[in-house]
Coordinates of C-alpha atoms and ligand atoms in Angstrom, one line a residue:
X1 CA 159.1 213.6 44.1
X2 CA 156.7 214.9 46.9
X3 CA 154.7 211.9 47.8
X4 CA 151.5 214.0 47.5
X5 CA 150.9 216.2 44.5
X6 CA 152.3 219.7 45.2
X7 CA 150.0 221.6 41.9
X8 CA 146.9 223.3 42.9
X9 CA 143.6 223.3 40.6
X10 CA 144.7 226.3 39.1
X11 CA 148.1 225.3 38.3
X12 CA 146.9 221.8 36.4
X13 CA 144.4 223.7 35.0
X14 CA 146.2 226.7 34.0
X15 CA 148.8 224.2 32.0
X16 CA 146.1 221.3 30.9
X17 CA 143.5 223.7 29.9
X18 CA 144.7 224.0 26.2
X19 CA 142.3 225.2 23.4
X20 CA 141.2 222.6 21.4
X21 CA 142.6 222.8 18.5
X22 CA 142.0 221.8 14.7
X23 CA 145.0 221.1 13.9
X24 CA 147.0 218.2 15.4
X25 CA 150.5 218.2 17.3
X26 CA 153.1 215.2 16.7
X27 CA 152.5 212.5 19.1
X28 CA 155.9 213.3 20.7
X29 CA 155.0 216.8 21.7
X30 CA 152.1 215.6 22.9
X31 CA 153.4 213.1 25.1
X32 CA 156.5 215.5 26.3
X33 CA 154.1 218.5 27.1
X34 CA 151.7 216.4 29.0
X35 CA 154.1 215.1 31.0
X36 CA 155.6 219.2 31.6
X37 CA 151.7 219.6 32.1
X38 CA 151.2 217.5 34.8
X39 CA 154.0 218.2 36.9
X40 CA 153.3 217.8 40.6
X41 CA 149.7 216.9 39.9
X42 CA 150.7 213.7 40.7
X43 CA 150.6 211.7 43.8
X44 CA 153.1 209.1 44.5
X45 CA 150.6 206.4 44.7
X46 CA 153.2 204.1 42.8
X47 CA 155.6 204.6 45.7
X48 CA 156.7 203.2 48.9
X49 CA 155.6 205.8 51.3
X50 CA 152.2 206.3 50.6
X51 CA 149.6 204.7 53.2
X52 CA 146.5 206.7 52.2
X53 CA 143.1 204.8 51.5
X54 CA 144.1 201.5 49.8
X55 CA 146.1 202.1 47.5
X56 CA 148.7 199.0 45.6
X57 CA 151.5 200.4 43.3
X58 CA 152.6 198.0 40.6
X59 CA 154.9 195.2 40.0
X60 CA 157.1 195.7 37.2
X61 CA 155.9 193.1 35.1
X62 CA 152.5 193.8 35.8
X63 CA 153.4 197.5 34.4
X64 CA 155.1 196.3 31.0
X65 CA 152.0 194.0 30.8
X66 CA 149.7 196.9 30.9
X67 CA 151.7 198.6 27.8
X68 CA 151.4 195.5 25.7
X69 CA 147.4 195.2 26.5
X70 CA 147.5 199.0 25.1
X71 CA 150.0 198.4 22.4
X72 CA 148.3 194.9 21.5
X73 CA 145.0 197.3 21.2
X74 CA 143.2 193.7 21.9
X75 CA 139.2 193.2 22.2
X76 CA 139.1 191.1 25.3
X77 CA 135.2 190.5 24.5
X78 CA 135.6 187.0 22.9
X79 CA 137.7 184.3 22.0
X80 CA 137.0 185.4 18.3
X81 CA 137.8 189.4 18.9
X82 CA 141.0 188.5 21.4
X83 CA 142.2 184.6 21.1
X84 CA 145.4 185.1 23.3
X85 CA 143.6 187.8 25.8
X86 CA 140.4 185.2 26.9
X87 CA 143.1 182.2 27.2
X88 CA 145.1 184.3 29.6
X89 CA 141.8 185.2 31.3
X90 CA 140.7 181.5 31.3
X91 CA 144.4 180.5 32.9
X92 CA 144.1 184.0 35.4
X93 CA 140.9 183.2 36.5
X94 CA 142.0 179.3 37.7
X95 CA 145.1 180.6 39.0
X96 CA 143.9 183.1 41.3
X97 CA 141.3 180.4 42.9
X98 CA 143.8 178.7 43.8
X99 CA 145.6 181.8 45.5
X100 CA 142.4 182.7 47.1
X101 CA 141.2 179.5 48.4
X102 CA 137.9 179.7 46.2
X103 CA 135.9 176.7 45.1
X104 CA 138.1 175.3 41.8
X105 CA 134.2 175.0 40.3
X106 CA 133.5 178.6 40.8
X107 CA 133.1 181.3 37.5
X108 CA 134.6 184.4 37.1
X109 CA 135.2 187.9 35.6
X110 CA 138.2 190.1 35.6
X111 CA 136.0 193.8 35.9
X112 CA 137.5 197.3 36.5
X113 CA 137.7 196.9 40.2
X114 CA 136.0 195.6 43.4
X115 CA 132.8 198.1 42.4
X116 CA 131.5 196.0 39.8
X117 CA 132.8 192.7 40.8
X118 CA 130.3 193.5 43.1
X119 CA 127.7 194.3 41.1
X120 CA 128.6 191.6 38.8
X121 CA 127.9 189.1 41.7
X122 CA 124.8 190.7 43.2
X123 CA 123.6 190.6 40.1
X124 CA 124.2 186.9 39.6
X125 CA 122.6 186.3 43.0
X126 CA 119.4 188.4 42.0
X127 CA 118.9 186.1 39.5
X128 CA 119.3 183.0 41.5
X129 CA 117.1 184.2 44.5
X130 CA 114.3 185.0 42.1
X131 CA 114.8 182.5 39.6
X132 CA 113.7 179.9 42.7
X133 CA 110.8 182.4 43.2
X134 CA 109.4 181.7 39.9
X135 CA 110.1 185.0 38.3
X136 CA 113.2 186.0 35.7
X137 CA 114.9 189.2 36.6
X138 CA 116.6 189.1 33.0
X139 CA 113.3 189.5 30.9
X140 CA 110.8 190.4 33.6
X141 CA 113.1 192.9 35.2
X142 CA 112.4 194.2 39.0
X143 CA 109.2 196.0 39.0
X144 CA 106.8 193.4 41.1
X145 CA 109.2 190.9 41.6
X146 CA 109.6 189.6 45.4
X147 CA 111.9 192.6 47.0
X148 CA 115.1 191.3 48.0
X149 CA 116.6 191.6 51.2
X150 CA 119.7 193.0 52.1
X151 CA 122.0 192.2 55.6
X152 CA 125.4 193.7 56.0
X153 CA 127.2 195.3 59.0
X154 CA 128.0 199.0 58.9
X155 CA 131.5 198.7 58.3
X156 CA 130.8 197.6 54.6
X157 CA 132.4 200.0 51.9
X158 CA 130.2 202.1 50.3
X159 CA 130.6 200.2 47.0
X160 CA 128.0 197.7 47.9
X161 CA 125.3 200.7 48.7
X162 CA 125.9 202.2 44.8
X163 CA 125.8 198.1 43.8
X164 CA 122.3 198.1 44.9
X165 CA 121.7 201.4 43.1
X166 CA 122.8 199.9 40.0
X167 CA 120.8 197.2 40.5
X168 CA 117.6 198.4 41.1
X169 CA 117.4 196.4 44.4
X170 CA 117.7 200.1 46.2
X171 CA 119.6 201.5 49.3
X172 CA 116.2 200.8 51.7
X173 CA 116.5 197.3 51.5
X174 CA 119.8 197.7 53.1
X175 CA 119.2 196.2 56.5
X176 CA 122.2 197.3 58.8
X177 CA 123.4 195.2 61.8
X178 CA 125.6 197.1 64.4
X179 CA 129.4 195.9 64.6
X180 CA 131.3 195.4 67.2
X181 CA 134.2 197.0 68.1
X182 CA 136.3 194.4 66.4
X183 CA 134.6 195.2 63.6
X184 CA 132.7 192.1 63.3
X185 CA 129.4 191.2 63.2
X186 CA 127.5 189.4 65.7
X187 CA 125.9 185.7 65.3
X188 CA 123.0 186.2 67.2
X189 CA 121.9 189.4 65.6
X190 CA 122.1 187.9 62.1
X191 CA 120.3 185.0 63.3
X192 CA 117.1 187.4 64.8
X193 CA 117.8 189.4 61.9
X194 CA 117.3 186.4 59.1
X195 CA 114.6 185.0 61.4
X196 CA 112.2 188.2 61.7
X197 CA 111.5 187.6 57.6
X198 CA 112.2 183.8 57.5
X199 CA 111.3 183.5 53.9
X200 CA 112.0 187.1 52.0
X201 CA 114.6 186.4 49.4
X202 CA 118.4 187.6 51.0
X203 CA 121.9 188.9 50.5
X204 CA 123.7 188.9 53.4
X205 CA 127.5 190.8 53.2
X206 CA 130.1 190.0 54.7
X207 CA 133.8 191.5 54.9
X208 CA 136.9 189.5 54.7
X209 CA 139.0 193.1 55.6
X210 CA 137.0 196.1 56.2
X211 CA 137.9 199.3 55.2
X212 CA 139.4 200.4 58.8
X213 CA 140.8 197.8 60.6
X214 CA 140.9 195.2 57.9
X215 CA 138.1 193.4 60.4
X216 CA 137.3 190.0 59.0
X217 CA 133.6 188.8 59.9
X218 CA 133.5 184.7 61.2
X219 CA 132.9 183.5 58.4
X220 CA 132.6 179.3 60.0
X221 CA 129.9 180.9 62.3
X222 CA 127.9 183.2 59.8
X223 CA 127.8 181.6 56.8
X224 CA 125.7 178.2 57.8
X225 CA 123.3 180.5 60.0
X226 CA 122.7 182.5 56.7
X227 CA 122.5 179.0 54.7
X228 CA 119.8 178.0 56.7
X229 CA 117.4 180.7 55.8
X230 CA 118.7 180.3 52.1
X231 CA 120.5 183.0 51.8
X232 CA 123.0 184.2 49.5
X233 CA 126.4 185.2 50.7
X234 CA 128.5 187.8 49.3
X235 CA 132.0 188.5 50.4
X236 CA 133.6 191.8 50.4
X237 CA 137.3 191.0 50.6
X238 CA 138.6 193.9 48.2
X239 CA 142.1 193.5 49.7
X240 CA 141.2 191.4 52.7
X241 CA 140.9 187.9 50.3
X242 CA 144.4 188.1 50.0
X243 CA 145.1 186.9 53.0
X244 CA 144.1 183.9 51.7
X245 CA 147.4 183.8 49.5
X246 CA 149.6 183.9 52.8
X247 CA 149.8 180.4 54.9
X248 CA 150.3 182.8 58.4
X249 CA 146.6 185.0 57.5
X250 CA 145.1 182.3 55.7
X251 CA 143.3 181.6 58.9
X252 CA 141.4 184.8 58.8
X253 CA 139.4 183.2 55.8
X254 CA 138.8 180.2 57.5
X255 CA 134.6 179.3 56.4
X256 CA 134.9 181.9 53.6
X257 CA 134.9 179.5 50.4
X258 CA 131.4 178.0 51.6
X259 CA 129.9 182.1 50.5
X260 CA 128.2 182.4 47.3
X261 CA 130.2 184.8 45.9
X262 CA 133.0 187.2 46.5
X263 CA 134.8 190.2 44.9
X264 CA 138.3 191.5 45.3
X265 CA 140.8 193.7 43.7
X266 CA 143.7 193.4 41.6
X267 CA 144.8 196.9 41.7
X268 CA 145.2 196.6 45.5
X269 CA 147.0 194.2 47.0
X270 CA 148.3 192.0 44.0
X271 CA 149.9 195.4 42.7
X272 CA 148.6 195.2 39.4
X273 CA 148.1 198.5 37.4
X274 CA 144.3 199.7 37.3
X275 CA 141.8 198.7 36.0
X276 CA 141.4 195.7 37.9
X277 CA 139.0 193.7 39.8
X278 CA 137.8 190.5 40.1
X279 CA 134.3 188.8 40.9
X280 CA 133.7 184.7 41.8
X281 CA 130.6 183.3 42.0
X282 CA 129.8 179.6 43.4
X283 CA 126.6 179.2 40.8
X284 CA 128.1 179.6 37.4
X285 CA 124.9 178.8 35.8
X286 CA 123.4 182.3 37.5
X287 CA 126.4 184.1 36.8
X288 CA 126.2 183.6 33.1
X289 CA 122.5 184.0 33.7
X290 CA 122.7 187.6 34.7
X291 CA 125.4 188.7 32.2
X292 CA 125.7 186.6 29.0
X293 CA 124.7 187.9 26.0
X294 CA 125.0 186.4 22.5
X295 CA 125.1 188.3 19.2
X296 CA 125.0 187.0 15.3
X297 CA 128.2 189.1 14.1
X298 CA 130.4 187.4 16.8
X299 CA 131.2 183.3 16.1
X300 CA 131.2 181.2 19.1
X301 CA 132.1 177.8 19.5
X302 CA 131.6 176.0 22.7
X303 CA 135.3 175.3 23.7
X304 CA 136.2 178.3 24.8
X305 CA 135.6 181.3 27.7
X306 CA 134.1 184.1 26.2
X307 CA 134.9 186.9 28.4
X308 CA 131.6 188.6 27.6
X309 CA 129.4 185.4 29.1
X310 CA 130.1 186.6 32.7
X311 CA 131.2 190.6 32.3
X312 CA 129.2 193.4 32.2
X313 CA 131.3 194.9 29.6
X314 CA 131.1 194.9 25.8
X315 CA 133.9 196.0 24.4
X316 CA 136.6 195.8 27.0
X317 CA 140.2 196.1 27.6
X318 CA 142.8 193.0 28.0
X319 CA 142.9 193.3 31.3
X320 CA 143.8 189.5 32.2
X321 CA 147.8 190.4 30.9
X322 CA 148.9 192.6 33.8
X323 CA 147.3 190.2 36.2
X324 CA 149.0 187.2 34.9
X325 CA 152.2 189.1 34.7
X326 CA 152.3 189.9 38.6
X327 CA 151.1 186.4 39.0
X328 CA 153.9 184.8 37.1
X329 CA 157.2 187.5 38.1
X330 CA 156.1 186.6 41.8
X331 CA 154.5 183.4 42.3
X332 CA 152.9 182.0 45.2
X333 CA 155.6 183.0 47.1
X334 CA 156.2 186.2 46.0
X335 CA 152.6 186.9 46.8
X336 CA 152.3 185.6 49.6
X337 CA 155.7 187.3 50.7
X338 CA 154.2 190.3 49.5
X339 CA 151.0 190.3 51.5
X340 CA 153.0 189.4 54.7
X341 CA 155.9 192.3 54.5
X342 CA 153.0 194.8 54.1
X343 CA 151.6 193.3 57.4
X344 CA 154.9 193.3 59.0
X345 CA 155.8 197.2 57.8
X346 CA 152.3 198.3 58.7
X347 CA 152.9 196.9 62.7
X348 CA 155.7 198.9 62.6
X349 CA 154.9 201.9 61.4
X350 CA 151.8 202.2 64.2
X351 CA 154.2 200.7 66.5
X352 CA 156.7 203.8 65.5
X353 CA 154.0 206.2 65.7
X354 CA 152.7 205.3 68.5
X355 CA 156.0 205.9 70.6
X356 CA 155.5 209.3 70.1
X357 CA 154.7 212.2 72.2
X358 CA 151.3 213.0 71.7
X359 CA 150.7 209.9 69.1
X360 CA 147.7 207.5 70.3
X361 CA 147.5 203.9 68.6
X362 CA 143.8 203.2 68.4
X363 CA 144.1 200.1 66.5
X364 CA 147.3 198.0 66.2
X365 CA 147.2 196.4 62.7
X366 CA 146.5 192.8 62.6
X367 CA 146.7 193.0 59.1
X368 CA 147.5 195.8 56.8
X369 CA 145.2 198.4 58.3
X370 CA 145.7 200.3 61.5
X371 CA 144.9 203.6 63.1
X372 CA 146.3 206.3 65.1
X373 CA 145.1 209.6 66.3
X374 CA 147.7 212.5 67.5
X375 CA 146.2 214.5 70.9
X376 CA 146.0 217.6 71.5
X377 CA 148.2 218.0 75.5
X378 CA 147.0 221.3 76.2
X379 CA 145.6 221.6 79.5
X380 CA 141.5 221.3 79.5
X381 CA 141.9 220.1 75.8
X382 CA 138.3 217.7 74.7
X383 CA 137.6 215.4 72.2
X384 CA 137.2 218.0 69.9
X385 CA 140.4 219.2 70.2
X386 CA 141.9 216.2 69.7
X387 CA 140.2 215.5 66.3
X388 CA 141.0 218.9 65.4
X389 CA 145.2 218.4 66.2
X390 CA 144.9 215.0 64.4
X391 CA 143.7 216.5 61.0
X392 CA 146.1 219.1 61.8
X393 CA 148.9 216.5 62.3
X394 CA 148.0 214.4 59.1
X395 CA 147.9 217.3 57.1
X396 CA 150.9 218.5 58.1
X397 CA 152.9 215.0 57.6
X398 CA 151.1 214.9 53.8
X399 CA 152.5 219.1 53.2
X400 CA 155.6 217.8 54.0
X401 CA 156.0 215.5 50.9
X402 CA 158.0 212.7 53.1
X403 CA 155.1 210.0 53.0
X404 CA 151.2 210.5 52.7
X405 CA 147.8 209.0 55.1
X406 CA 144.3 209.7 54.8
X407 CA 142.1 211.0 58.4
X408 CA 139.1 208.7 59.2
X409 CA 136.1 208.7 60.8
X410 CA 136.2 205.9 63.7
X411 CA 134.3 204.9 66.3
X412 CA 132.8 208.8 66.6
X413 CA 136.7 210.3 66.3
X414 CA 138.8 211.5 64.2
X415 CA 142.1 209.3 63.2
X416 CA 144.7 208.9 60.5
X417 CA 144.8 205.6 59.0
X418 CA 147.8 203.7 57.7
X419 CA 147.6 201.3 55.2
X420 CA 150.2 199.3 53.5
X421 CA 149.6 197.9 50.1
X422 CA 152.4 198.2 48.2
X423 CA 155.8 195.9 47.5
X424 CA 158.0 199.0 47.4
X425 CA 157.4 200.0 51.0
X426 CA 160.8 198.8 53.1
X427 CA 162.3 199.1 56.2
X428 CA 163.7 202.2 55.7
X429 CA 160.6 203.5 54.3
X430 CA 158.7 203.1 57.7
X431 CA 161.8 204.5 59.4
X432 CA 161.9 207.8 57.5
X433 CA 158.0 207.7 57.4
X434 CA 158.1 207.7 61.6
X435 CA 161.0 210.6 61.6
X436 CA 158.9 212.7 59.5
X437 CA 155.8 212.4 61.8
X438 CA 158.1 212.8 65.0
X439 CA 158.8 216.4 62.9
X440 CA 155.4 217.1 62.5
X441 CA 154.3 216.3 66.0
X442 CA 157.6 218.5 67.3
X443 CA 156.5 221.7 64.7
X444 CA 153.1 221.4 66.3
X445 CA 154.1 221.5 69.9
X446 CA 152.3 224.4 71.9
X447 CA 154.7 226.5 72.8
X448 CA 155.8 227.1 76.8
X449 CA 153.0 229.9 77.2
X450 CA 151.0 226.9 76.0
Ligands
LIG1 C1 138.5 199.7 47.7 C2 137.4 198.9 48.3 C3 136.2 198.6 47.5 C4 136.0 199.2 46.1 O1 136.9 198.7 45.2 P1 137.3 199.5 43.9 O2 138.3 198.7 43.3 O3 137.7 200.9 44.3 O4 136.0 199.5 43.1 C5 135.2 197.8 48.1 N1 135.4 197.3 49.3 C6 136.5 197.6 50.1 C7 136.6 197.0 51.4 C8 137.5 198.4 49.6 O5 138.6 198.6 50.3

C-alpha cells in the first residue's frame, strides 16, 4: 500500500457516512465493509518507511496482546475487577525501571500516552509542592493556593502546555528559557531563572529527546541546580528515555534518575500498539496522593496494586498486556537492538539525503531525529524560496506513496524531519526511501530556461 493514505475527505466520507440504521448487520458484514470502507484512508504508520512525527509500529506480540486485552474485555481498574491485568501491570511497571534506569522505589501508571503521563506526574508534583506549603490541592483545590511555577525551554512538546491546562496551574505560569542551538538548555539561565523567585513553589521540565533533534538537556548539571531551590523535576523523555534501554545512548541519560518524575511512551519507541504511555514518579506517597480514590462496591486488600491508586482513569482498558508482550518477544536485547538500528537507519537515511543535489542536512541525527531541508538553486533564490521548494519536495516524496516525513518549523526555516521509530524499517528500506527522494528532487528540477 501507498505509505500515506491516498482517499480524500470526501471519499472516506462518502463510503463511512452510512445512515444509522435500526436494524443491525451481522458482525461479519460489518467488519468486511469497514474494511472496503476504509480503503486508502489509511496511512502506513505500521510500516517501515514511514518517518513522519514519531510514530512506532508494533511488534507482533505486542499486536496479538492487544486482541486478547479486547477479547479478555478485562477491567484493568483493580485487582478485584482484573486479577491477571494489575499483576501484569505490577510486573510491567518493575520491568521497565529497570529498562529505563529509573529509581527501583519509584511508582507508576501505564496511561494512554506521554500526554497524561504528564499530567499524571504534574499532578503528583502539585500535590507535593503545596502539601509542604501547608495547603491540600486534593480537597482545597487551586483557587488561593501559592501559584506554582513553571521552567521549561522552548523546545518542550506542546503536551506539557495542555498538562497545565488540565491542571489548573495555567499556560502563564509557563516561564520559557531560550535553547540553544543544540537544543539544550543553559545552566546559568536556570540558575538566574530559579534565583529571581528563590522561594515560589516550581516545576522545572526537562527533555530527555526533544521533538526535533531528539536534544537531551544535562541532566548531571540541571538537576542539583533545580534541587537546590526545591524544585521539582519533570522529565519529558516520550521517546528519548529509551535511550536509556541501549548501553551505547545510555549516556545521554546520564543525571536523569535523580528527576522527580518522568513520562514516556509505549506506543513510540517500544512499538507497542496505542494506547500507551507511561508515567514514574520518585514520591509515591504524592503520586497516590493526587490520584487514588477508594470506593465501597470495590474490595481491596492491601497486598496488591490497584491500577486505579496512581491512574487517572476509572474504568480502563488492560493496557499492561501489549506492553509486557513486546517486553518479553524482545528482551533487553531486543530492545535495546531496536533502539540502536533505528539510530543507525536514521544516520543513513540523512546521510543519503543529504548527498543529493539540492538536499541540505541541517541536523545529522545523533539519535533517531534529524533534519533536512531541499533548496531551491535558482539563481537570486531567498530563504523563502527555499522553505517554499522544501514543502514542495516533502510533499512530493509523501504523493508518491514510496515512504512518508512531516515539514518542520526550525530554527525560523522550513525542514522535513526524519524520524525512525519503528523495528520494520531495514536497510533496504532507507535505500528505496533515498531513491525516491533523488526522484522527487530530479521531477522538481527547474528546467534549462530556469
Ligand atoms: C509524542 C510526544 C509527546 C506526547 O505523547 P503522546 O503519547 O502523543 O501523548 C510528548 N513529548 C514528546 C517529546 C513527544 O514526542
Amino acid at each position: 500500500m501507498p505509505v500515506r493514505a491516498t482517499a480524500d475527505l470526501a471519499d472516506l466520507r462518502g463510503r463511512l457516512r452510512r445512515p444509522l440504521a435500526a436494524e443491525g448487520v451481522p458482525a461479519e458484514q460489518v467488519l468486511l465493509e469497514l474494511v472496503a470502507d476504509v480503503r486508502g484512508g489509511l496511512n502506513a504508520s505500521a510500516g517501515g518507511r514511514f518517518f513522519g512525527w514519531v510514530i512506532g509500529s508494533s511488534v507482533t506480540a505486542a499486536v496479538g496482546a492487544d486482541w486478547l486485552a479486547a477479547a479478555w474485555d478485562q477491567n484493568a481498574a483493580s485487582y478485584s475487577t482484573a486479577p491477571a491485568a494489575a499483576v501484569v501491570e505490577e510486573v510491567v511497571g518493575e520491568w521497565l525501571k529497570s529498562i529505563l534506569g529509573l529509581p527501583p522505589s519509584a511508582s507508576f501508571a501505564l496511561v494512554t500516552g506521554c500526554q497524561m503521563a504528564h499530567v499524571t506526574c504534574l499532578a503528583a508534583a502539585r500535590h507535593a509542592l503545596l502539601a509542604q506549603r501547608g495547603w491540600n490541592v486534593e480537597t482545597q483545590g487551586l483557587f488561593s493556593a501559592p501559584a506554582i511555577r513553571v521552567i521549561s525551554g522552548g523546545h518542550r512538546h506542546g503536551s506539557i502546555d495542555r498538562a497545565l491546562r488540565l491542571l489548573g496551574i495555567g499556560t502563564n505560569q509557563m516561564a520559557e528559557l531560550p535553547t540553544a542551538s543544540d537544543g539544550r538548555l543553559d545552566a546559568g539561565l536556570l540558575e538566574s531563572a530559579l534565583a529571581a523567585s528563590p522561594d515560589a513553589p516550581t516545576v522545572v521540565v526537562l527533555q530527555a529527546g526533544d521533538l526535533n533533534i531528539g536534544a537531551f538537556d544535562s541532566f548531571s548539571e540541571l538537576i542539583p541546580i533545580a534541587k537546590k531551590y526545591g524544585a521539582w523535576v519533570h522529565v519529558d523523555g516520550a521517546f528519548g528515555l529509551w535511550a536509556a534501554a541501549s548501553p551505547r545512548l545510555r549516556p545521554r541519560m546520564s543525571g536523569a534518575s535523580m528527576a522527580d518524575s518522568w513520562a514516556t511512551d509505549g506506543h513510540k519507541w517500544l512499538n507497542v500498539p496505542y494506547d500507551c504511555g507511561y508515567a514514574f514518579v520518585a514520591d509515591g506517597a504524592a503520586h497516590r496522593s493526587a490520584m487514588a480514590t477508594r470506593v465501597n462496591y470495590i474490595s481491596y486488600s492491601s497486598d496488591v496494586r490497584d491500577e486505579g491508586d496512581w491512574n487517572p482513569e476509572w474504568s480502563r482498558r488492560a493496557r499492561g498486556f501489549p506492553t509486557y508482550a513486546a517486553i518479553r518477544q524482545l528482551g533487553r536485547g531486543g530492545i535495546a537492538g531496536l533502539v540502536e538500528n533505528c539510530c543507525d537507519h536514521a544516520h543513513a537515511l540523512v546521510t543519503g539525503i543529504g548527498r543529493l543535489d539540492g538536499a541540505e542536512v541541517l541536523f545529522m541525527p545523533t539519535l533517531n531525529q534529524g533534519l533536512v531541508r531541499f533548496i531551491d538553486r535558482r539563481a537570486g533564490a531567498g530563504p523563502a524560496d527555499h522553505d517554499r521548494r522544501t514543502d514542495a519536495i516533502v510533499e512530493a516524496i509523501c504523493a508518491g506513496g514510496e515512504a512518508l516525513f512531516s515539514g518542520t518549523m526550525w530554527q525560523g526555516r522550513r525542514a522535513m524531519r526524519v524520524s525512525v521509530c519503528s523495528w520494520r524499517t531495514t536497510a533496504s528500506d532507507v535505500e528505496r526511501t533515498v531513491s525516491c527522494i533523488a526522484r522527487a528532487l530530479e521531477e522538481d528540477a527547474p528546467g534549462p530556461s530556469g
